[in-house]
XYZ file of C-alpha atoms in Angstrom:
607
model
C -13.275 27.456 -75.864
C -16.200 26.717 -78.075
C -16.196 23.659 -80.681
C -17.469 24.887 -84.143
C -18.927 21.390 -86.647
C -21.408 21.629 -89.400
C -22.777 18.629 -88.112
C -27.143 18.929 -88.962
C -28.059 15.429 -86.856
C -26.489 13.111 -84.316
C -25.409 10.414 -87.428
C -24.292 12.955 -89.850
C -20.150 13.386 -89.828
C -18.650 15.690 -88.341
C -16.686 18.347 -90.595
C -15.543 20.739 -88.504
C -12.545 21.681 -86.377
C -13.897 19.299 -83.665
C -11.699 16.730 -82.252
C -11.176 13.799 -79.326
C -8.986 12.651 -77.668
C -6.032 12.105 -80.446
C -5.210 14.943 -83.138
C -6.494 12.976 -85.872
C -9.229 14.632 -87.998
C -12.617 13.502 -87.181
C -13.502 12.493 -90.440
C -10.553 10.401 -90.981
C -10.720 8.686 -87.545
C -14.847 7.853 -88.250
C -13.050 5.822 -91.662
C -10.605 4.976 -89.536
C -12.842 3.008 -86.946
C -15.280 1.809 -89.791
C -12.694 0.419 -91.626
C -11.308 -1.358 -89.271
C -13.899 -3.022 -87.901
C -14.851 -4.445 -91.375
C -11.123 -5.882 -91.114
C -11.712 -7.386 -87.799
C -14.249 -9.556 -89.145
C -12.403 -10.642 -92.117
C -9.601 -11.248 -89.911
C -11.728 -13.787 -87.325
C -11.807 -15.916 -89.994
C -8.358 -16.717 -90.500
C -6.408 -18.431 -88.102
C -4.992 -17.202 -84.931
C -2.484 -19.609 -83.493
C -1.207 -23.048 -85.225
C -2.431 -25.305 -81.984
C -5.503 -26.379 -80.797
C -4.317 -26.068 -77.414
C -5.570 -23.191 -76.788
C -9.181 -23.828 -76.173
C -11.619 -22.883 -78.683
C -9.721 -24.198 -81.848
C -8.826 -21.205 -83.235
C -6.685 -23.309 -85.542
C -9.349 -23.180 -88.040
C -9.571 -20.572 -92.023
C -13.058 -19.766 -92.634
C -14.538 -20.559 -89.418
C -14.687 -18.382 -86.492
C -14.641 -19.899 -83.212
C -14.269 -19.121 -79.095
C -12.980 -15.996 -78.797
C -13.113 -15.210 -82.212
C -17.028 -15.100 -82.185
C -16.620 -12.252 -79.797
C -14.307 -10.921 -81.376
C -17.007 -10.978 -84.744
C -19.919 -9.576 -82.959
C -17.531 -6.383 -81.710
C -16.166 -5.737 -85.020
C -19.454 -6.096 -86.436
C -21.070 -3.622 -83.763
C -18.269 -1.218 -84.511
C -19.075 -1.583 -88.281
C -22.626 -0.641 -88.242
C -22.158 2.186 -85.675
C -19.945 3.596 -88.201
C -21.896 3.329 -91.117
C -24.510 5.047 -89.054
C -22.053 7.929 -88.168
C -21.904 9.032 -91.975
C -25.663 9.092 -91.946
C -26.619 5.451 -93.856
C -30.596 6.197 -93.693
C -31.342 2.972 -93.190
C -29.307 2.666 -90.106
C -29.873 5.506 -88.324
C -32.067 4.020 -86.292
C -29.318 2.092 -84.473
C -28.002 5.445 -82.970
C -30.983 7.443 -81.856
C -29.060 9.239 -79.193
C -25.454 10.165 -81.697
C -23.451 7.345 -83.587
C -19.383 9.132 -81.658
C -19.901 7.357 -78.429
C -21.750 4.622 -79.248
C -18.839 4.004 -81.911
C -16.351 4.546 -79.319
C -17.537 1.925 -76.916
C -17.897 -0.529 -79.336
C -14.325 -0.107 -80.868
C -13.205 -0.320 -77.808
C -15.093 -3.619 -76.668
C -13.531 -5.046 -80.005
C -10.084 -4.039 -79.125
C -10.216 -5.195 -75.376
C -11.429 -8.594 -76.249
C -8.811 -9.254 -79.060
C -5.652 -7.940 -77.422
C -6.970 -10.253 -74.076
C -7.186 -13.194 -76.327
C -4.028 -12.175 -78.452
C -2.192 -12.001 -74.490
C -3.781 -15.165 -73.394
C -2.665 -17.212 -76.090
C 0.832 -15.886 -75.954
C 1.002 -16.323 -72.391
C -0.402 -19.729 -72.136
C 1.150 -21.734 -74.848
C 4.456 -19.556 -74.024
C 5.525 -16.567 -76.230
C 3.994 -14.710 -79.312
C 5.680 -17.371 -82.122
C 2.493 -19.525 -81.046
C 0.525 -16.551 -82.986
C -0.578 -17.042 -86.942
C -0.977 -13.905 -89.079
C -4.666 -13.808 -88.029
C -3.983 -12.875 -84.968
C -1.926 -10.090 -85.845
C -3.917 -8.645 -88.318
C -6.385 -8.743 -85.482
C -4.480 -6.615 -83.245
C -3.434 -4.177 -85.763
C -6.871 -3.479 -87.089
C -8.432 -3.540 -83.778
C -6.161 -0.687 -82.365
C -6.472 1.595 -85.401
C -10.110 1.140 -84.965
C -9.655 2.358 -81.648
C -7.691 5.012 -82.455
C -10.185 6.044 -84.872
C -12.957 6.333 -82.276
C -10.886 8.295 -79.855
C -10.276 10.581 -82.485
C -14.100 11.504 -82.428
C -15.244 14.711 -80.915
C -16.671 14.393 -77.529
C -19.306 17.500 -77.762
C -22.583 16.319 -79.002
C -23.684 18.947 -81.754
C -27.200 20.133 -81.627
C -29.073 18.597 -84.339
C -31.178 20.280 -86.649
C -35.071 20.691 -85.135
C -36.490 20.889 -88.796
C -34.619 17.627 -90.224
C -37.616 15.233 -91.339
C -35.766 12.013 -90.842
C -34.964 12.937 -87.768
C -36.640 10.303 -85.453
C -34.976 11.562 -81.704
C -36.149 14.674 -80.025
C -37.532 16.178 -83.022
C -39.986 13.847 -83.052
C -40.060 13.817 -79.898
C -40.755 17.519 -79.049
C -44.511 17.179 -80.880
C -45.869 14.835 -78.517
C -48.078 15.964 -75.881
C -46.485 17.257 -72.787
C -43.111 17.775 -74.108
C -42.432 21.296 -74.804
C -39.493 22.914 -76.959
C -37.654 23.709 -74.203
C -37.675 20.691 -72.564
C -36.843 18.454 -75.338
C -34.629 20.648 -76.621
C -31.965 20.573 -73.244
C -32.541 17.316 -72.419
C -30.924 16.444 -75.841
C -28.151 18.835 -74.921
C -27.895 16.855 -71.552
C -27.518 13.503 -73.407
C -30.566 12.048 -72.810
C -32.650 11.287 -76.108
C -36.573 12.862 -76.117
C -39.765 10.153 -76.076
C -39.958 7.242 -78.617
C -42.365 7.837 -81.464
C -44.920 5.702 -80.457
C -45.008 3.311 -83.630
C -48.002 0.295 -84.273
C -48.428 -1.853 -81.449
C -47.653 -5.099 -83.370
C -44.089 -3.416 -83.923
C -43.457 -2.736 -80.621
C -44.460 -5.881 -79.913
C -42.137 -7.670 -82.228
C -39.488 -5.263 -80.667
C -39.862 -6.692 -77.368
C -39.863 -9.873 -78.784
C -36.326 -9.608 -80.486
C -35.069 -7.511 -77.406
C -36.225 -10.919 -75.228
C -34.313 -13.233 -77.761
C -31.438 -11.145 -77.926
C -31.467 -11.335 -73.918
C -31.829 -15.051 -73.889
C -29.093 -15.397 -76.258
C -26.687 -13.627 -74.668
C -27.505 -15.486 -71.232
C -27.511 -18.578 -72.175
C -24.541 -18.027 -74.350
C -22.869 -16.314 -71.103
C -24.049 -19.102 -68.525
C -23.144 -22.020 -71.109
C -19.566 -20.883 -71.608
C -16.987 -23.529 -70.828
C -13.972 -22.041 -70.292
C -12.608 -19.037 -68.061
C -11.171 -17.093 -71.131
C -14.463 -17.418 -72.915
C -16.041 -15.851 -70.193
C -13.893 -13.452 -69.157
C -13.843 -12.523 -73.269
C -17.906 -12.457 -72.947
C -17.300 -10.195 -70.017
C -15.483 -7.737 -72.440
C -17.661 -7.998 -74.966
C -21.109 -7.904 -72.869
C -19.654 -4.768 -70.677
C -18.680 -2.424 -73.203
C -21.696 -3.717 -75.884
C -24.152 -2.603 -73.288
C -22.467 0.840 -72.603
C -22.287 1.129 -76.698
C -25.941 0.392 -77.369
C -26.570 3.226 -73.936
C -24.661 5.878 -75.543
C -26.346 5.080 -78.989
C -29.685 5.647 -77.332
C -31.012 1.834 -78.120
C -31.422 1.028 -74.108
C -33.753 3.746 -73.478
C -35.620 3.296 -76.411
C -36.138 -0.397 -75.378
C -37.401 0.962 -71.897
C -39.852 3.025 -73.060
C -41.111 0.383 -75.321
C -41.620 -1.985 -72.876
C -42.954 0.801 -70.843
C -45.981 1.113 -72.981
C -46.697 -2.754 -72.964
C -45.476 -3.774 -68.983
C -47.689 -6.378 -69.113
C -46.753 -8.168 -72.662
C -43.071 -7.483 -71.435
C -43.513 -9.376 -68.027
C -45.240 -12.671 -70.057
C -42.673 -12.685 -72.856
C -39.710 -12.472 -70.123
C -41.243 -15.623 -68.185
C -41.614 -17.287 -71.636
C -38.239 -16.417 -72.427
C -37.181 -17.673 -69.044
C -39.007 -21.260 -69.671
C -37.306 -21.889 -73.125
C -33.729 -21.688 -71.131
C -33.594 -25.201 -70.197
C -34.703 -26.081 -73.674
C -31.744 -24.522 -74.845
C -29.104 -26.881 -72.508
C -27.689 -30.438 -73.633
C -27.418 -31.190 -69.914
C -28.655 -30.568 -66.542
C -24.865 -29.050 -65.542
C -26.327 -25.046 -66.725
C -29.771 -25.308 -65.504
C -28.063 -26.184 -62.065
C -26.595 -22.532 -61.894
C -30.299 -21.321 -63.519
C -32.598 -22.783 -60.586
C -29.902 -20.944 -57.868
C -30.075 -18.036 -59.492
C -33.950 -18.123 -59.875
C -33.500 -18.991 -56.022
C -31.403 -16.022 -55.229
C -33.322 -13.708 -57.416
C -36.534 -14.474 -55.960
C -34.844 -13.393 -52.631
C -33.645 -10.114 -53.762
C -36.777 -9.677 -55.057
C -38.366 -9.710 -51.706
C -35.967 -7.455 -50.406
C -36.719 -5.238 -52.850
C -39.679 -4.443 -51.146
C -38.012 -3.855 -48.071
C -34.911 -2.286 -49.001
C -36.183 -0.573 -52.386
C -39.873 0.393 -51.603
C -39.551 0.861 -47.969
C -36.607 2.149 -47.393
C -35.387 -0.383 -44.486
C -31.297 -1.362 -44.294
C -31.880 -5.329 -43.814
C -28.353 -6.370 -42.986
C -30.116 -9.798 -41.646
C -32.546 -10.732 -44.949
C -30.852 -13.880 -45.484
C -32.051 -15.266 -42.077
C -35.700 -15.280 -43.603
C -34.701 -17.819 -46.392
C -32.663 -20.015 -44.014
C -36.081 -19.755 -41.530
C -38.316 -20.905 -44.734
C -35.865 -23.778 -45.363
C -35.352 -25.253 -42.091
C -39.139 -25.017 -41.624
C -39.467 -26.854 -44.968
C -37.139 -29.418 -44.415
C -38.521 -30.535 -41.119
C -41.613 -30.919 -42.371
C -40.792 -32.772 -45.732
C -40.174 -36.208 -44.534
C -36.137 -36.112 -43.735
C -35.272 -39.197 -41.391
C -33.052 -36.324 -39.977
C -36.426 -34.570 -38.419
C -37.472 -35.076 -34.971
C -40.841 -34.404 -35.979
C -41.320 -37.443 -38.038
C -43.832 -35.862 -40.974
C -43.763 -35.412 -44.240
C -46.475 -33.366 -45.435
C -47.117 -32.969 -49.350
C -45.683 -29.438 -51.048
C -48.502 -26.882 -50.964
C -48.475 -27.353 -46.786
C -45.008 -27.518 -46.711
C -44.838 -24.203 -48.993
C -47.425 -22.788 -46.668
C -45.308 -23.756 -43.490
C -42.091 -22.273 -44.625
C -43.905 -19.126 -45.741
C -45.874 -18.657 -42.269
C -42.837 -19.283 -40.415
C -40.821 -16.674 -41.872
C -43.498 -14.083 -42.271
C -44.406 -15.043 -38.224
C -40.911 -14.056 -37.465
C -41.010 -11.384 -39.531
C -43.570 -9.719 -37.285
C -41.856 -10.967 -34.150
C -38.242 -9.060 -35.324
C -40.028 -5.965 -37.023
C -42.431 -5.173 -34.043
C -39.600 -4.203 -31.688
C -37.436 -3.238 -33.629
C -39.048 -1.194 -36.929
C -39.233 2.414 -34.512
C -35.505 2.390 -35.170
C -33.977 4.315 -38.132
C -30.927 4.267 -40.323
C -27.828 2.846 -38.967
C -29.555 2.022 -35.630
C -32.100 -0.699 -37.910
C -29.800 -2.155 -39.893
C -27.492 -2.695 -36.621
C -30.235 -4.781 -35.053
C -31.675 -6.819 -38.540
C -27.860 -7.882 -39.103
C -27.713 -8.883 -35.662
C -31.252 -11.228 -36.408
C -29.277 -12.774 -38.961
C -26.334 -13.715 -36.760
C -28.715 -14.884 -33.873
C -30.978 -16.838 -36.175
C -27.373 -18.927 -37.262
C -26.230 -19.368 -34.058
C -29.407 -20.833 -32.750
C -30.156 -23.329 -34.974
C -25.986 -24.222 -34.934
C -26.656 -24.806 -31.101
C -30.566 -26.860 -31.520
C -28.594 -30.121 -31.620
C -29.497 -31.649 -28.389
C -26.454 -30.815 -26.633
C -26.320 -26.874 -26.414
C -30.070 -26.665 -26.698
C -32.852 -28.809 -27.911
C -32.428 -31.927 -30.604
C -34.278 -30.033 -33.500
C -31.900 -28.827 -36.249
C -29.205 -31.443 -36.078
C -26.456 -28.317 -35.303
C -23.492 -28.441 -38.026
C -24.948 -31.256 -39.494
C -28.353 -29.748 -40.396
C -31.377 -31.561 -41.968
C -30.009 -33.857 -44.300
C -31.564 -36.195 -46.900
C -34.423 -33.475 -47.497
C -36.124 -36.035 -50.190
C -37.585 -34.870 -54.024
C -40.637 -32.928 -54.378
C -43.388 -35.091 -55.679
C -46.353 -32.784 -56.942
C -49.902 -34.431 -58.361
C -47.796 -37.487 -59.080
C -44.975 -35.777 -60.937
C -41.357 -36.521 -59.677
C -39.291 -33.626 -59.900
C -36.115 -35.489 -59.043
C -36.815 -37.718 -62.306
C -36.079 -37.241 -65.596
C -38.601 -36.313 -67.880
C -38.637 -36.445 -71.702
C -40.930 -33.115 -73.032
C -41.370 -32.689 -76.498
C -38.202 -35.329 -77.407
C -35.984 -32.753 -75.054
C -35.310 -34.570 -71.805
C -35.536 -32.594 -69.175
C -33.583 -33.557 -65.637
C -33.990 -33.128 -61.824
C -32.317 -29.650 -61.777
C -34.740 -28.424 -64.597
C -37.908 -29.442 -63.286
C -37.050 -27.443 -59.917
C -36.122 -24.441 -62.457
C -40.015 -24.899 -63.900
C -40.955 -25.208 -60.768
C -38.919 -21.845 -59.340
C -39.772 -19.472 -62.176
C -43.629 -20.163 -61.379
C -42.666 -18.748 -57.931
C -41.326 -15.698 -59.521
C -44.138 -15.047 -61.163
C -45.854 -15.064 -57.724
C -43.530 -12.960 -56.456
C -43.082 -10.407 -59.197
C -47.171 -10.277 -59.246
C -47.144 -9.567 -55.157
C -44.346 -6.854 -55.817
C -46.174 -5.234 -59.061
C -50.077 -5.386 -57.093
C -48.064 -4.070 -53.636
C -46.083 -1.082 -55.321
C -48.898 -0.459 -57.283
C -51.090 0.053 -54.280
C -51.896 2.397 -51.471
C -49.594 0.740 -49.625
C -47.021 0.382 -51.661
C -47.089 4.217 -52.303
C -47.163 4.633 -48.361
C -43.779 2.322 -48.778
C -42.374 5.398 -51.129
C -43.453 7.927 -48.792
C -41.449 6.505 -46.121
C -38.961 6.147 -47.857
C -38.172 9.455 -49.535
C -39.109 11.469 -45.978
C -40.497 9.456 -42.985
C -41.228 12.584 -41.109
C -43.270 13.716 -43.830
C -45.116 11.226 -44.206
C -46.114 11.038 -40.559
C -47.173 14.451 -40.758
C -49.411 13.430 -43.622
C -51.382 10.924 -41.626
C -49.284 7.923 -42.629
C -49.098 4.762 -39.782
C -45.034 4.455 -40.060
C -44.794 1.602 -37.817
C -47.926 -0.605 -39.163
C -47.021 0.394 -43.034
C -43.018 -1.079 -42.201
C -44.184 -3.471 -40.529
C -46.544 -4.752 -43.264
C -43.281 -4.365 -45.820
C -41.272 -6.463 -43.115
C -43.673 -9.253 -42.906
C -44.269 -9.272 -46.621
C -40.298 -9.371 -47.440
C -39.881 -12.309 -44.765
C -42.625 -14.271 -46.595
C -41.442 -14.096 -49.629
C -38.348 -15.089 -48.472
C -39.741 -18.003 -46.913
C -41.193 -19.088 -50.031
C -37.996 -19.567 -52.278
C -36.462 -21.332 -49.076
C -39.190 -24.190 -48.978
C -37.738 -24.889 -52.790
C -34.121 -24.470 -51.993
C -34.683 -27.163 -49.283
C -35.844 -29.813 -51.799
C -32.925 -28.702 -54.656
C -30.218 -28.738 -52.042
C -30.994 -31.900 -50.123
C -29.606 -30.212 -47.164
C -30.061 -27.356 -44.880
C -27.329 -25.960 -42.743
C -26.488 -23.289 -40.545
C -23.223 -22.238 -43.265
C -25.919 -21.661 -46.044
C -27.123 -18.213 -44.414
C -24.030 -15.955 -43.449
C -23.777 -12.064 -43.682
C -20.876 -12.380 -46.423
C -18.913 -15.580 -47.804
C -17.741 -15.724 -51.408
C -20.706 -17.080 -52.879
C -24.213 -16.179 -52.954
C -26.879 -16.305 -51.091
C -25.571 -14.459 -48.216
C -27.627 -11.259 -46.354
C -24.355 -8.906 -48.701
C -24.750 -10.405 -51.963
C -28.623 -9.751 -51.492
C -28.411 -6.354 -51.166
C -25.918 -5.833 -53.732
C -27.985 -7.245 -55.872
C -30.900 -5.240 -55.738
C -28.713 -1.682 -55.331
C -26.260 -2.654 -58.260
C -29.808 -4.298 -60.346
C -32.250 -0.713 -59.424
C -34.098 -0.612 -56.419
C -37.776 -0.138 -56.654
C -37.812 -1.865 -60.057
C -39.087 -5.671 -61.154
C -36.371 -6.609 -63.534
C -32.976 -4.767 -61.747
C -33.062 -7.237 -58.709
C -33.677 -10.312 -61.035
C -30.893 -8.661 -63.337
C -28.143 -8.089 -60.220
C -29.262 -11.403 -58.583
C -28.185 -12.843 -61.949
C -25.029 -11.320 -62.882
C -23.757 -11.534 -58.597
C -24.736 -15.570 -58.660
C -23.144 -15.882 -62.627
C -19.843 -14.102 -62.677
C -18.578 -15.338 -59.131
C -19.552 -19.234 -59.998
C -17.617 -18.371 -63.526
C -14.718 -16.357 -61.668
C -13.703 -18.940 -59.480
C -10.675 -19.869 -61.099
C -9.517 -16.815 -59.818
C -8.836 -18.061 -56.531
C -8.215 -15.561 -53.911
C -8.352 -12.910 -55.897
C -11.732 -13.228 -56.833
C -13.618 -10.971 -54.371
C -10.710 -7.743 -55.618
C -11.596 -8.714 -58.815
C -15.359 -8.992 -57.842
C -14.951 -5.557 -55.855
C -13.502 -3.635 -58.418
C -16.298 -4.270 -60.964
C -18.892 -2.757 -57.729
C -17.042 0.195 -57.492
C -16.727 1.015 -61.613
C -20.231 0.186 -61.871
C -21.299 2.418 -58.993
C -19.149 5.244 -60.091
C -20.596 4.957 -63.476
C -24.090 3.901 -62.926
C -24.863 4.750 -59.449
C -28.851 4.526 -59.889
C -28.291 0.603 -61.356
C -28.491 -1.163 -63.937
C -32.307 -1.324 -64.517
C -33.058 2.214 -62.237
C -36.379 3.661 -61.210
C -36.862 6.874 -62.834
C -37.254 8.533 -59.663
C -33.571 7.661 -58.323
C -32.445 8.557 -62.238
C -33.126 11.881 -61.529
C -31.932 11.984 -58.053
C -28.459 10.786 -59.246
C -27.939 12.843 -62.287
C -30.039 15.679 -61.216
C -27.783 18.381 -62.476
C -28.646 16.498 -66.082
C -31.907 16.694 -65.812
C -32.541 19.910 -64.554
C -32.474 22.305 -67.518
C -35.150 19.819 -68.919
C -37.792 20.410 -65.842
C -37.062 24.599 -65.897
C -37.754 24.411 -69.884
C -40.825 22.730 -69.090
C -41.883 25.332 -67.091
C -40.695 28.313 -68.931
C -42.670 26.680 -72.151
């Protein structure tokens, strides 16, 4: 059955026949959806229950607040993706890729977060009379909205290849390399053409607002302080980032910062340094210097897992070797050794030590494949806890302390500066927790620069090779062994360098600190989800997975033991929906939604 609209370009309405998923004409569901997200933000500014019990205060006329702020931002999101579904030429840019789904997701964000905090409300303070008229307006308008969206057709028209305001494929299909053809059905697969490249100071000021917007949402995320905020900035955050995919404004932000890599690396790091700026206390950049901890990790096994091509079931034992070597040379009165030696030696000695066992696991081991590898690195892992739970002078030699571990691992102290001090920087005090964040995103820089130089390398493309086809690349001349090897011993070290930090930040090292799995990250599991679920092979997905697995189990914890279902059902939704992750190398893009892409790459060559 074929779906007949008079629709010229992805914004325009729809006339037609067409419909989704409700009988409702599409033209009077796109009013329906508009219109009710401008009531949605009227209606956050009335109040929504008559106690300030509720946390948040949403008590208050005129004044949105909690929940309701979320509640704003999703009706406003569902307002402007329907003004740019009737074809508002000044917002058309907003919905490069079609206005229906974008409009659809962000209804539906808008809905899901007000009916949670509508049910939360009435089942904490005990029954719906706790509600004012606020929060049923709320409700109403948020659910015709919805139903408005759904009523959308689902078939994206073809648009109109002579339209001059175009600024998708159309545009698209005149740059070099990009033939009718191809542009042409990878529209029709639902992937928008090339960006016009526009002046370089705009794109520049692009990536700039993309890099607030992303420190405003993390900080606002990381800084919330209660569980239904959260959970209510899950809502929101989920479905806004599927609305501004389907509207096209995600890929046009990657090819941006595409075209200026380098800009978008510095302006992330500088983004990264205001965070603690943006903090009244140390209590958030706590949960920042962890997750710069467990992201630098991930990065590292990026290399091996996402360049390579290596299952490393046992990564985690790396950082625990870096911060055990650390701490024993850092001055703890819990050392046998007795030395303390200043940070750039102990930096070097936790680094050496894991890379040195690095080489000492990967040589025997690295001419196994597959299953058979990770098998023997998860079984590392397990021997490298066991051992240093048994160095405590009874089962083996007095060197880690066993259970106990190295204890009273003292403060960094670097040219004279105390990072376990408080510091006042331009009139913002700054605590212990924030200098060690300082002092861990200049160690992501490191490592980010050592993945960039490595995958940009011969190596690093010997890395790829193995990875895609091993046998191949044999065959080709490649040294398998020495090249995994080199990825191994690379991976360890970097490892080794966020433990030397984690030593000093923790005060103590024990054996508990590096399991397989446990319910809270690091752990050799969480580390690998983090760079699958982030996009292997990329900078930005591991730091981006590392994030979100360190942030949403510390936040979900009120949960109790249903935390890990709760955590488990978000993997498998986001793996059935975005299997190639959540920042993905273009390569596994294709791979996963080959069937997309391929009427793009025969138009190409029919053109």
């Amino acid at each position: 059955m074929t779906t007949q609209t008079t629709e010229k370009t992805p914004n325009t309405p729809v006339t037609g026949a067409a419909t989704g998923l409700i009988g409702i004409p599409p033209h009077l569901g796109r009013a329906l959806a508009t219109g009710g997200g401008l009531l949605t933000i009227a209606s956050t500014f009335l109040a929504w229950t008559w106690t300030a019990a509720f946390p948040g205060d949403l008590t208050v006329y005129g004044y949105p607040g909690g929940l309701q702020v979320l509640v704003l931002i999703g009706g406003a999101l569902t307002t402007l993706f329907g003004l740019s579904s009737y074809g508002v030429k000044g917002l058309r840019w907003l919905t490069p890729a079609g206005a229906d789904a974008a409009l659809r997701f962000a209804a539906l964000a808008t809905f899901a977060t007000t009916w949670y905090t509508v049910l939360a409300i009435s089942l904490q303070l005990g029954g719906l009379v706790n509600l004012e008229p606020g929060a049923y307006i709320a409700a109403i308008v948020t659910l015709t909205a919805l139903l408005g969206a759904l009523a959308l057709p689902f078939e994206r028209p073809a648009p109109d290849p002579i339209d001059p305001d175009e600024t998708g494929w159309s545009l698209a299909k005149h740059r070099a390399g990009h033939g009718w053809q191809t542009v042409k059905a990878a529209f029709a697969a639902g992937e928008p053409g090339p960006v016009r490249a526009l002046p370089s100071y705009a794109e520049i000021l692009i990536i700039v607002a993309v890099l607030a917007v992303c420190l405003t949402v993390f900080t606002y995320g990381i800084g919330t302080e209660y569980d239904e905020l959260f959970v209510g900035f899950l809502i929101t955050a989920g479905f806004g980032f599927a609305a501004a995919h389907k509207a096209g404004l995600i890929r046009q932000a990657t090819q941006i910062t595409a075209r200026h890599q380098t800009i978008t690396i510095w302006g992330a790091f500088v983004a990264a340094a205001l965070f603690p700026f943006t903090q009244t206390d140390d209590q958030y950049a706590t949960i920042g210097v962890y997750i710069l901890i467990f992201a630098t990790v991930a990065l590292g096994l990026n290399i091996v897992v996402g360049l390579a091509g290596l299952l490393d079931l046992g990564y985690v034992a790396f950082l625990g070797v870096g911060a055990y070597a650390a701490a024993l040379v850092s001055g703890s009165p819990s050392s046998p050794f007795g030395v303390h030696f200043p940070f750039w030696a102990a930096v070097l000695v936790g680094a050496a030590a894991s890379l040195i066992f690095g080489v000492l696991i990967g040589a025997p081991t690295l001419r196994l494949r597959g299953d058979y590898l990770a098998i023997v690195t998860l079984g590392f892992g397990e021997i490298f806890r066991i051992a240093v739970l048994n160095m405590d002078g009874t089962s083996g030699p007095d060197i880690t302390n066993g259970s106990n571990g190295i204890s009273a691992v003292p403060d960094l102290n670097i040219l004279g500066f105390d990072l376990g001090a408080r510091h006042d920087v331009l009139g913002v005090t700054i605590g212990r927790f924030a200098n060690y964040f300082f002092l861990m995103l200049i160690i992501t820089a490191v490592v980010v620069l050592v993945f960039r130089r490595s995958s940009d390398s011969r190596i690093g493309r010997a890395w790829v090779a193995i990875r895609e086809d091993e046998t191949a690349a044999l065959a080709m001349g490649i040294n398998g062994f020495r090249v995994k090897l080199v990825a191994f011993a690379v991976g360890a070290a970097l490892a080794g360098l966020a433990g030397t930090v984690q030593a000093h930040v923790t005060y103590t090292v024990t054996p508990e600190q590096y399991l397989f799995a446990g319910t809270t990250p690091p752990n050799s599991a969480f580390l690998l989800a983090a760079v699958v679920l982030g996009g292997m092979g990329t900078i930005g997905g591991p730091l981006l997975g590392a994030a979100l697995l360190f942030l949403i189990p510390n936040k979900l914890q009120f949960l109790g033991d249903y935390q890990l279902l709760a955590f488990g059902l978000a993997l498998v939704l986001l793996m059935r929906f975005r299997p190639e992750g959540l920042i993905p190398n273009r390569r596994r893009q294709l791979e996963f939604h080959d069937k997309a892409e391929a009427p793009a790459v025969l138009g190409k060559t029919g053109a």
